[in-house]
Each structure stands twice: as structure tokens, then as C-alpha cells.
JSON list of C-alpha atoms in Angstrom, two decimals:
[
{"chain": "A", "resi": 1, "resn": "UNK", "atom": "CA", "xyz": [-34.23, 96.47, -68.45]},
{"chain": "A", "resi": 2, "resn": "UNK", "atom": "CA", "xyz": [-35.09, 99.73, -67.49]},
{"chain": "A", "resi": 3, "resn": "UNK", "atom": "CA", "xyz": [-36.75, 98.11, -63.93]},
{"chain": "A", "resi": 4, "resn": "UNK", "atom": "CA", "xyz": [-33.13, 95.93, -63.92]},
{"chain": "A", "resi": 5, "resn": "UNK", "atom": "CA", "xyz": [-30.83, 99.28, -64.27]},
{"chain": "A", "resi": 6, "resn": "UNK", "atom": "CA", "xyz": [-32.58, 101.05, -61.83]},
{"chain": "A", "resi": 7, "resn": "UNK", "atom": "CA", "xyz": [-32.57, 98.83, -59.52]},
{"chain": "A", "resi": 8, "resn": "UNK", "atom": "CA", "xyz": [-29.34, 97.88, -59.74]},
{"chain": "A", "resi": 9, "resn": "UNK", "atom": "CA", "xyz": [-28.14, 102.09, -59.37]},
{"chain": "A", "resi": 10, "resn": "UNK", "atom": "CA", "xyz": [-30.47, 102.17, -56.49]},
{"chain": "A", "resi": 11, "resn": "UNK", "atom": "CA", "xyz": [-27.64, 98.87, -54.99]},
{"chain": "A", "resi": 12, "resn": "UNK", "atom": "CA", "xyz": [-24.78, 100.87, -55.73]},
{"chain": "A", "resi": 13, "resn": "UNK", "atom": "CA", "xyz": [-25.92, 104.09, -54.40]},
{"chain": "A", "resi": 14, "resn": "UNK", "atom": "CA", "xyz": [-26.95, 101.80, -50.63]},
{"chain": "A", "resi": 15, "resn": "UNK", "atom": "CA", "xyz": [-23.75, 100.59, -50.83]},
{"chain": "A", "resi": 16, "resn": "UNK", "atom": "CA", "xyz": [-21.75, 103.80, -51.74]},
{"chain": "A", "resi": 17, "resn": "UNK", "atom": "CA", "xyz": [-23.64, 105.01, -48.84]},
{"chain": "A", "resi": 18, "resn": "UNK", "atom": "CA", "xyz": [-22.85, 102.58, -46.35]},
{"chain": "A", "resi": 19, "resn": "UNK", "atom": "CA", "xyz": [-19.08, 102.90, -47.20]},
{"chain": "A", "resi": 20, "resn": "UNK", "atom": "CA", "xyz": [-19.16, 107.04, -46.43]},
{"chain": "A", "resi": 21, "resn": "UNK", "atom": "CA", "xyz": [-20.93, 106.27, -43.33]},
{"chain": "A", "resi": 22, "resn": "UNK", "atom": "CA", "xyz": [-19.05, 104.25, -42.10]},
{"chain": "A", "resi": 23, "resn": "UNK", "atom": "CA", "xyz": [-16.15, 106.76, -42.89]},
{"chain": "A", "resi": 24, "resn": "UNK", "atom": "CA", "xyz": [-17.61, 108.99, -41.42]},
{"chain": "A", "resi": 25, "resn": "UNK", "atom": "CA", "xyz": [-18.86, 106.68, -37.79]},
{"chain": "A", "resi": 26, "resn": "UNK", "atom": "CA", "xyz": [-14.74, 106.47, -37.99]},
{"chain": "A", "resi": 27, "resn": "UNK", "atom": "CA", "xyz": [-14.18, 109.73, -38.69]},
{"chain": "A", "resi": 28, "resn": "UNK", "atom": "CA", "xyz": [-16.18, 110.71, -36.09]},
{"chain": "A", "resi": 29, "resn": "UNK", "atom": "CA", "xyz": [-15.06, 108.22, -33.35]},
{"chain": "A", "resi": 30, "resn": "UNK", "atom": "CA", "xyz": [-11.30, 109.36, -33.85]},
{"chain": "A", "resi": 31, "resn": "UNK", "atom": "CA", "xyz": [-12.39, 112.51, -33.53]},
{"chain": "A", "resi": 32, "resn": "UNK", "atom": "CA", "xyz": [-13.29, 111.67, -30.32]},
{"chain": "A", "resi": 33, "resn": "UNK", "atom": "CA", "xyz": [-10.60, 110.26, -29.50]},
{"chain": "A", "resi": 34, "resn": "UNK", "atom": "CA", "xyz": [-8.34, 113.04, -29.69]},
{"chain": "A", "resi": 35, "resn": "UNK", "atom": "CA", "xyz": [-11.39, 115.35, -28.78]},
{"chain": "A", "resi": 36, "resn": "UNK", "atom": "CA", "xyz": [-10.73, 113.35, -24.71]},
{"chain": "A", "resi": 37, "resn": "UNK", "atom": "CA", "xyz": [-7.42, 113.40, -24.38]},
{"chain": "A", "resi": 38, "resn": "UNK", "atom": "CA", "xyz": [-7.44, 117.22, -25.23]},
{"chain": "A", "resi": 39, "resn": "UNK", "atom": "CA", "xyz": [-9.96, 117.60, -22.49]},
{"chain": "A", "resi": 40, "resn": "UNK", "atom": "CA", "xyz": [-7.67, 115.54, -20.26]},
{"chain": "A", "resi": 41, "resn": "UNK", "atom": "CA", "xyz": [-4.57, 117.31, -20.44]},
{"chain": "A", "resi": 42, "resn": "UNK", "atom": "CA", "xyz": [-6.79, 120.47, -20.85]},
{"chain": "A", "resi": 43, "resn": "UNK", "atom": "CA", "xyz": [-7.96, 119.63, -17.26]},
{"chain": "A", "resi": 44, "resn": "UNK", "atom": "CA", "xyz": [-4.62, 118.65, -15.97]},
{"chain": "A", "resi": 45, "resn": "UNK", "atom": "CA", "xyz": [-3.01, 122.42, -17.50]},
{"chain": "A", "resi": 46, "resn": "UNK", "atom": "CA", "xyz": [-5.76, 124.51, -15.58]},
{"chain": "A", "resi": 47, "resn": "UNK", "atom": "CA", "xyz": [-5.89, 122.74, -12.25]},
{"chain": "A", "resi": 48, "resn": "UNK", "atom": "CA", "xyz": [-1.56, 124.28, -12.55]},
{"chain": "A", "resi": 49, "resn": "UNK", "atom": "CA", "xyz": [-2.30, 127.83, -14.74]},
{"chain": "A", "resi": 50, "resn": "UNK", "atom": "CA", "xyz": [-5.16, 128.71, -13.33]},
{"chain": "A", "resi": 51, "resn": "UNK", "atom": "CA", "xyz": [-5.94, 131.70, -10.17]},
{"chain": "A", "resi": 52, "resn": "UNK", "atom": "CA", "xyz": [-7.64, 129.95, -7.44]},
{"chain": "A", "resi": 53, "resn": "UNK", "atom": "CA", "xyz": [-8.83, 132.94, -5.62]},
{"chain": "A", "resi": 54, "resn": "UNK", "atom": "CA", "xyz": [-8.13, 132.55, -1.85]},
{"chain": "A", "resi": 55, "resn": "UNK", "atom": "CA", "xyz": [-10.05, 131.99, 0.56]},
{"chain": "A", "resi": 56, "resn": "UNK", "atom": "CA", "xyz": [-10.75, 134.23, 3.77]},
{"chain": "A", "resi": 57, "resn": "UNK", "atom": "CA", "xyz": [-8.47, 132.70, 6.31]},
{"chain": "A", "resi": 58, "resn": "UNK", "atom": "CA", "xyz": [-5.56, 132.53, 3.59]},
{"chain": "A", "resi": 59, "resn": "UNK", "atom": "CA", "xyz": [-5.24, 136.13, 2.73]},
{"chain": "A", "resi": 60, "resn": "UNK", "atom": "CA", "xyz": [-5.57, 137.36, 6.72]},
{"chain": "A", "resi": 61, "resn": "UNK", "atom": "CA", "xyz": [-3.16, 134.77, 7.69]},
{"chain": "A", "resi": 62, "resn": "UNK", "atom": "CA", "xyz": [-0.83, 136.07, 4.28]},
{"chain": "A", "resi": 63, "resn": "UNK", "atom": "CA", "xyz": [-1.44, 139.76, 5.32]},
{"chain": "A", "resi": 64, "resn": "UNK", "atom": "CA", "xyz": [-0.80, 138.75, 9.10]},
{"chain": "A", "resi": 65, "resn": "UNK", "atom": "CA", "xyz": [2.36, 136.92, 8.04]},
{"chain": "A", "resi": 66, "resn": "UNK", "atom": "CA", "xyz": [3.58, 140.56, 5.77]},
{"chain": "A", "resi": 67, "resn": "UNK", "atom": "CA", "xyz": [2.23, 143.01, 8.48]},
{"chain": "A", "resi": 68, "resn": "UNK", "atom": "CA", "xyz": [4.79, 141.01, 10.91]},
{"chain": "A", "resi": 69, "resn": "UNK", "atom": "CA", "xyz": [7.59, 141.17, 8.61]},
{"chain": "A", "resi": 70, "resn": "UNK", "atom": "CA", "xyz": [7.15, 144.66, 7.60]},
{"chain": "A", "resi": 71, "resn": "UNK", "atom": "CA", "xyz": [7.17, 146.11, 11.42]},
{"chain": "A", "resi": 72, "resn": "UNK", "atom": "CA", "xyz": [10.46, 143.50, 11.84]},
{"chain": "A", "resi": 73, "resn": "UNK", "atom": "CA", "xyz": [11.70, 145.43, 9.20]},
{"chain": "A", "resi": 74, "resn": "UNK", "atom": "CA", "xyz": [10.86, 148.55, 10.48]},
{"chain": "A", "resi": 75, "resn": "UNK", "atom": "CA", "xyz": [11.80, 147.60, 14.07]},
{"chain": "A", "resi": 76, "resn": "UNK", "atom": "CA", "xyz": [15.40, 147.00, 12.65]},
{"chain": "A", "resi": 77, "resn": "UNK", "atom": "CA", "xyz": [14.90, 150.14, 10.68]},
{"chain": "A", "resi": 78, "resn": "UNK", "atom": "CA", "xyz": [14.74, 152.42, 13.16]},
{"chain": "A", "resi": 79, "resn": "UNK", "atom": "CA", "xyz": [17.35, 150.10, 15.74]},
{"chain": "A", "resi": 80, "resn": "UNK", "atom": "CA", "xyz": [20.37, 150.61, 12.93]},
{"chain": "A", "resi": 81, "resn": "UNK", "atom": "CA", "xyz": [18.97, 154.60, 12.13]},
{"chain": "A", "resi": 82, "resn": "UNK", "atom": "CA", "xyz": [19.06, 154.93, 16.47]},
{"chain": "A", "resi": 83, "resn": "UNK", "atom": "CA", "xyz": [22.65, 153.57, 16.38]},
{"chain": "A", "resi": 84, "resn": "UNK", "atom": "CA", "xyz": [24.49, 155.12, 13.77]},
{"chain": "A", "resi": 85, "resn": "UNK", "atom": "CA", "xyz": [22.29, 158.57, 15.53]},
{"chain": "A", "resi": 86, "resn": "UNK", "atom": "CA", "xyz": [24.27, 157.92, 18.46]},
{"chain": "A", "resi": 87, "resn": "UNK", "atom": "CA", "xyz": [27.67, 157.58, 17.37]},
{"chain": "A", "resi": 88, "resn": "UNK", "atom": "CA", "xyz": [27.69, 160.29, 15.77]},
{"chain": "A", "resi": 89, "resn": "UNK", "atom": "CA", "xyz": [26.61, 162.11, 18.97]},
{"chain": "A", "resi": 90, "resn": "UNK", "atom": "CA", "xyz": [29.00, 160.65, 20.62]},
{"chain": "A", "resi": 91, "resn": "UNK", "atom": "CA", "xyz": [31.72, 161.17, 17.30]},
{"chain": "A", "resi": 92, "resn": "UNK", "atom": "CA", "xyz": [30.71, 164.65, 17.33]},
{"chain": "A", "resi": 93, "resn": "UNK", "atom": "CA", "xyz": [31.50, 164.46, 20.97]},
{"chain": "A", "resi": 94, "resn": "UNK", "atom": "CA", "xyz": [34.87, 163.03, 21.23]},
{"chain": "A", "resi": 95, "resn": "UNK", "atom": "CA", "xyz": [35.98, 165.16, 18.74]},
{"chain": "A", "resi": 96, "resn": "UNK", "atom": "CA", "xyz": [34.92, 169.08, 20.22]},
{"chain": "A", "resi": 97, "resn": "UNK", "atom": "CA", "xyz": [36.06, 167.41, 23.35]},
{"chain": "A", "resi": 98, "resn": "UNK", "atom": "CA", "xyz": [39.88, 167.74, 21.64]},
{"chain": "A", "resi": 99, "resn": "UNK", "atom": "CA", "xyz": [39.02, 170.30, 20.14]},
{"chain": "A", "resi": 100, "resn": "UNK", "atom": "CA", "xyz": [38.11, 172.19, 23.01]},
{"chain": "A", "resi": 101, "resn": "UNK", "atom": "CA", "xyz": [41.13, 170.97, 25.06]},
{"chain": "A", "resi": 102, "resn": "UNK", "atom": "CA", "xyz": [43.81, 171.15, 22.95]},
{"chain": "A", "resi": 103, "resn": "UNK", "atom": "CA", "xyz": [42.46, 175.34, 22.15]}
]
């Protein structure tokens, strides 16, 4: 009787362990599928969100464009300043000439 009961319990334990292994295998497959989806999404996000270093040529071109823009802005400011200063001088001269002529 003892030998039969021992065999019966071992069989039940074996069946129980087989079920547990099947459940864990299913859980593992589900977790792997979810991980694959997350990694695929991360790959797409990573391309858009993580800054990639510029090549030397890109940095050089960007800096050259920036310098040209600054030179253009400086030239414009110098021309406007010169125009305003010429206008003030001419205004002063005509005002002085008008003042002297009146007195």
C-alpha cells in the first residue's frame, strides 16, 4: 500500500510540475512577445529622440551659414547707422544754415 501511495503522489507531483512548466513557458512566451514589441518601439523612438553627432562637414556648413548671416546682419546695421548719421548731419546743417540766415 505504501509503495502504491508513494507512486501515486509522485505521479500527481509530476503532473503538477508539468502544468507549472507549461504555465511558465506560456508566461515566458508572452513576456518575450511584449519585450520584442517594446524594443521595436524603443528603436523607433531612439532614432527620433536621441541626438546624433553632426559630421565635420555638417558642422562646417552650419557654421559657415551662420557666419554669412552674421556678416549680412552687420552690413545691414552698418548701412542703417550710416544712413541715420548722414540724415542727422544733413538735418543739423540745414537747421544751422536756416538759423544763421534768419539772424
